[in-house]
Short mmCIF file of C-alpha atoms in Angstrom, two decimals:
data_model
loop_
_atom_site.label_atom_id
_atom_site.label_comp_id
_atom_site.label_asym_id
_atom_site.label_seq_id
_atom_site.Cartn_x
_atom_site.Cartn_y
_atom_site.Cartn_z
CA UNK A 16 195.98 91.18 9.22
CA UNK A 17 197.73 94.10 10.86
CA UNK A 18 196.63 95.97 13.92
CA UNK A 19 195.23 98.89 11.93
CA UNK A 20 192.84 96.73 9.89
CA UNK A 21 191.81 94.78 12.97
CA UNK A 22 190.85 98.00 14.79
CA UNK A 23 188.79 99.03 11.75
CA UNK A 24 186.84 95.76 11.90
CA UNK A 25 186.31 95.95 15.66
CA UNK A 26 185.43 99.65 15.75
CA UNK A 27 181.71 98.99 15.26
CA UNK A 28 181.63 96.88 18.43
CA UNK A 29 183.56 99.44 20.47
CA UNK A 30 182.17 101.85 22.99
CA UNK A 31 183.76 105.16 23.95
CA UNK A 32 183.51 106.13 27.60
CA UNK A 33 185.36 108.70 29.64
CA UNK A 34 187.59 107.82 32.56
CA UNK A 35 185.14 109.74 34.78
CA UNK A 36 182.30 107.48 33.62
CA UNK A 37 184.34 104.33 34.22
CA UNK A 38 185.46 105.55 37.64
CA UNK A 39 181.89 106.33 38.68
CA UNK A 40 180.30 103.10 37.45
CA UNK A 41 183.07 100.60 38.18
CA UNK A 42 184.76 102.35 41.09
CA UNK A 43 181.93 103.74 43.17
CA UNK A 44 178.64 102.16 42.10
CA UNK A 45 179.80 98.59 41.44
CA UNK A 46 182.76 98.62 43.87
CA UNK A 47 183.58 94.99 43.10
CA UNK A 48 187.01 95.26 44.74
CA UNK A 49 185.87 96.89 47.97
CA UNK A 50 188.22 99.84 47.39
CA UNK A 51 185.65 102.51 46.42
CA UNK A 52 188.05 103.59 43.68
CA UNK A 53 188.76 102.67 40.09
CA UNK A 54 192.28 101.25 39.69
CA UNK A 55 193.68 102.14 36.28
CA UNK A 56 197.09 100.99 35.11
CA UNK A 57 199.34 101.99 32.23
CA UNK A 58 202.46 100.73 30.48
CA UNK A 59 204.75 103.73 30.88
CA UNK A 60 207.08 102.65 28.06
CA UNK A 61 204.30 103.02 25.46
CA UNK A 62 203.61 106.55 26.73
CA UNK A 63 207.33 107.47 26.62
CA UNK A 64 207.81 105.98 23.15
CA UNK A 65 204.83 107.97 21.85
CA UNK A 66 206.34 111.22 23.19
CA UNK A 67 209.76 110.46 21.69
CA UNK A 68 208.19 109.49 18.33
CA UNK A 69 206.20 112.74 18.28
CA UNK A 70 209.35 114.75 18.99
CA UNK A 71 211.27 112.91 16.27
CA UNK A 72 208.42 113.48 13.78
CA UNK A 73 208.69 117.22 14.34
CA UNK A 74 212.45 117.12 13.89
CA UNK A 75 213.32 117.64 17.55
CA UNK A 76 216.46 115.85 18.66
CA UNK A 77 215.67 114.41 22.09
CA UNK A 78 219.19 113.42 23.17
CA UNK A 79 221.28 115.58 25.50
CA UNK A 80 220.11 117.68 28.43
CA UNK A 81 217.66 119.96 26.51
CA UNK A 82 216.05 116.96 24.82
CA UNK A 83 215.80 115.04 28.09
CA UNK A 84 214.02 117.96 29.69
CA UNK A 85 211.62 118.14 26.76
CA UNK A 86 210.68 114.45 27.04
CA UNK A 87 210.11 114.81 30.79
CA UNK A 88 208.11 118.00 30.27
CA UNK A 89 205.72 116.29 27.84
CA UNK A 90 205.23 113.38 30.26
CA UNK A 91 204.74 115.88 33.11
CA UNK A 92 201.83 117.52 31.25
CA UNK A 93 200.28 114.11 30.59
CA UNK A 94 200.54 113.30 34.30
CA UNK A 95 198.93 116.66 35.10
CA UNK A 96 195.94 115.72 32.95
CA UNK A 97 195.72 112.25 34.47
CA UNK A 98 195.84 113.72 37.98
CA UNK A 99 192.42 115.28 37.35
CA UNK A 100 190.80 111.85 36.96
CA UNK A 101 189.15 110.35 40.07
CA UNK A 102 191.12 107.11 39.82
CA UNK A 103 194.03 105.30 41.44
CA UNK A 104 196.78 105.17 38.82
CA UNK A 105 199.46 102.49 38.65
CA UNK A 106 202.24 102.72 36.08
CA UNK A 107 204.10 99.54 35.16
CA UNK A 108 207.69 99.57 33.91
CA UNK A 109 209.31 96.83 31.86
CA UNK A 110 211.29 94.50 34.09
CA UNK A 111 214.58 92.63 33.85
CA UNK A 112 212.98 89.61 32.15
CA UNK A 113 211.82 91.65 29.17
CA UNK A 114 212.68 89.93 25.87
CA UNK A 115 215.52 91.45 23.84
CA UNK A 116 213.60 90.88 20.57
CA UNK A 117 209.90 91.69 20.15
CA UNK A 118 207.99 90.88 16.94
CA UNK A 119 211.29 90.30 15.15
CA UNK A 120 212.74 93.67 16.16
CA UNK A 121 215.53 94.32 18.65
CA UNK A 122 214.14 96.08 21.71
CA UNK A 123 215.81 99.34 22.72
CA UNK A 124 215.89 99.94 26.45
CA UNK A 125 215.32 103.47 27.71
CA UNK A 126 218.22 105.13 29.54
CA UNK A 127 218.36 104.86 33.31
CA UNK A 128 218.18 108.66 33.75
CA UNK A 129 214.73 108.67 32.18
CA UNK A 130 213.40 105.78 34.26
CA UNK A 131 214.63 107.32 37.52
CA UNK A 132 213.08 110.71 36.75
CA UNK A 133 209.80 109.14 35.64
CA UNK A 134 209.52 107.16 38.87
CA UNK A 135 210.13 110.31 40.90
CA UNK A 136 207.51 112.26 38.94
CA UNK A 137 204.96 109.47 39.30
CA UNK A 138 205.56 109.42 43.06
CA UNK A 139 205.29 113.22 43.33
CA UNK A 140 201.86 113.08 41.69
CA UNK A 141 200.74 110.49 44.24
CA UNK A 142 200.50 107.74 41.64
CA UNK A 143 201.95 104.26 42.05
CA UNK A 144 204.43 102.27 39.97
CA UNK A 145 206.20 98.95 39.92
CA UNK A 146 208.54 96.95 37.70
CA UNK A 147 206.99 93.99 35.92
CA UNK A 148 208.97 90.73 35.96
CA UNK A 149 209.19 90.95 32.15
CA UNK A 150 207.12 92.80 29.56
CA UNK A 151 204.92 95.48 31.17
CA UNK A 152 202.16 95.09 28.59
CA UNK A 153 201.85 91.35 29.25
CA UNK A 154 201.82 91.99 33.01
CA UNK A 155 199.01 94.53 32.60
CA UNK A 156 196.99 92.17 30.44
CA UNK A 157 197.36 89.45 33.07
CA UNK A 158 196.32 91.81 35.88
CA UNK A 159 193.35 92.89 33.77
CA UNK A 160 192.31 89.28 33.13
CA UNK A 161 192.61 88.56 36.87
CA UNK A 162 190.29 91.54 37.53
CA UNK A 163 193.02 93.24 39.57
CA UNK A 164 193.34 96.37 37.44
CA UNK A 165 191.97 97.86 34.26
CA UNK A 166 194.64 99.06 31.86
CA UNK A 167 194.79 101.64 29.10
CA UNK A 168 195.26 99.56 25.94
CA UNK A 169 197.04 101.10 22.97
CA UNK A 170 197.80 97.99 20.94
CA UNK A 171 195.92 94.91 19.79
CA UNK A 172 197.83 92.83 22.36
CA UNK A 173 195.10 93.69 24.85
CA UNK A 174 192.65 91.66 22.75
CA UNK A 175 194.85 88.58 22.95
CA UNK A 176 195.75 88.83 26.61
CA UNK A 177 193.18 91.05 28.25
CA UNK A 178 189.58 91.17 29.37
CA UNK A 179 186.87 93.68 28.58
CA UNK A 180 185.06 95.67 31.26
#
């Protein structure tokens, strides 16, 4: 059963809530971490891959200086939107121990120029980042299960490795 069909089955049990609602209830009212803030984390590579896939789908070639600027611009606007949320954001990058093959497919690493610029932008927005020892998504699921951070799931991996609110 693929991820799409699994989401269809689980959709009835799901609940849609805004980041503002989560931040209020779990960050300020519950305050189970003693921080008085809601710590939200994200796998930056999934966000970047989604932007690049969207550009490719529209026929935009994202290589070269103009394409690089376009990728960074799209991420910049996403960070602008996230900066409006009353949360502490932590972005996790894939680390050096990331597997070279994932689900039978060779993993393509993002160029260093992109990673460096993303880290600078994240810092300029006042967000936090760090490099996972291996796969960022697995690191986020572990942190979520340990009740350290809540992460923004985009794949069914969160069901295998993560914890619900």
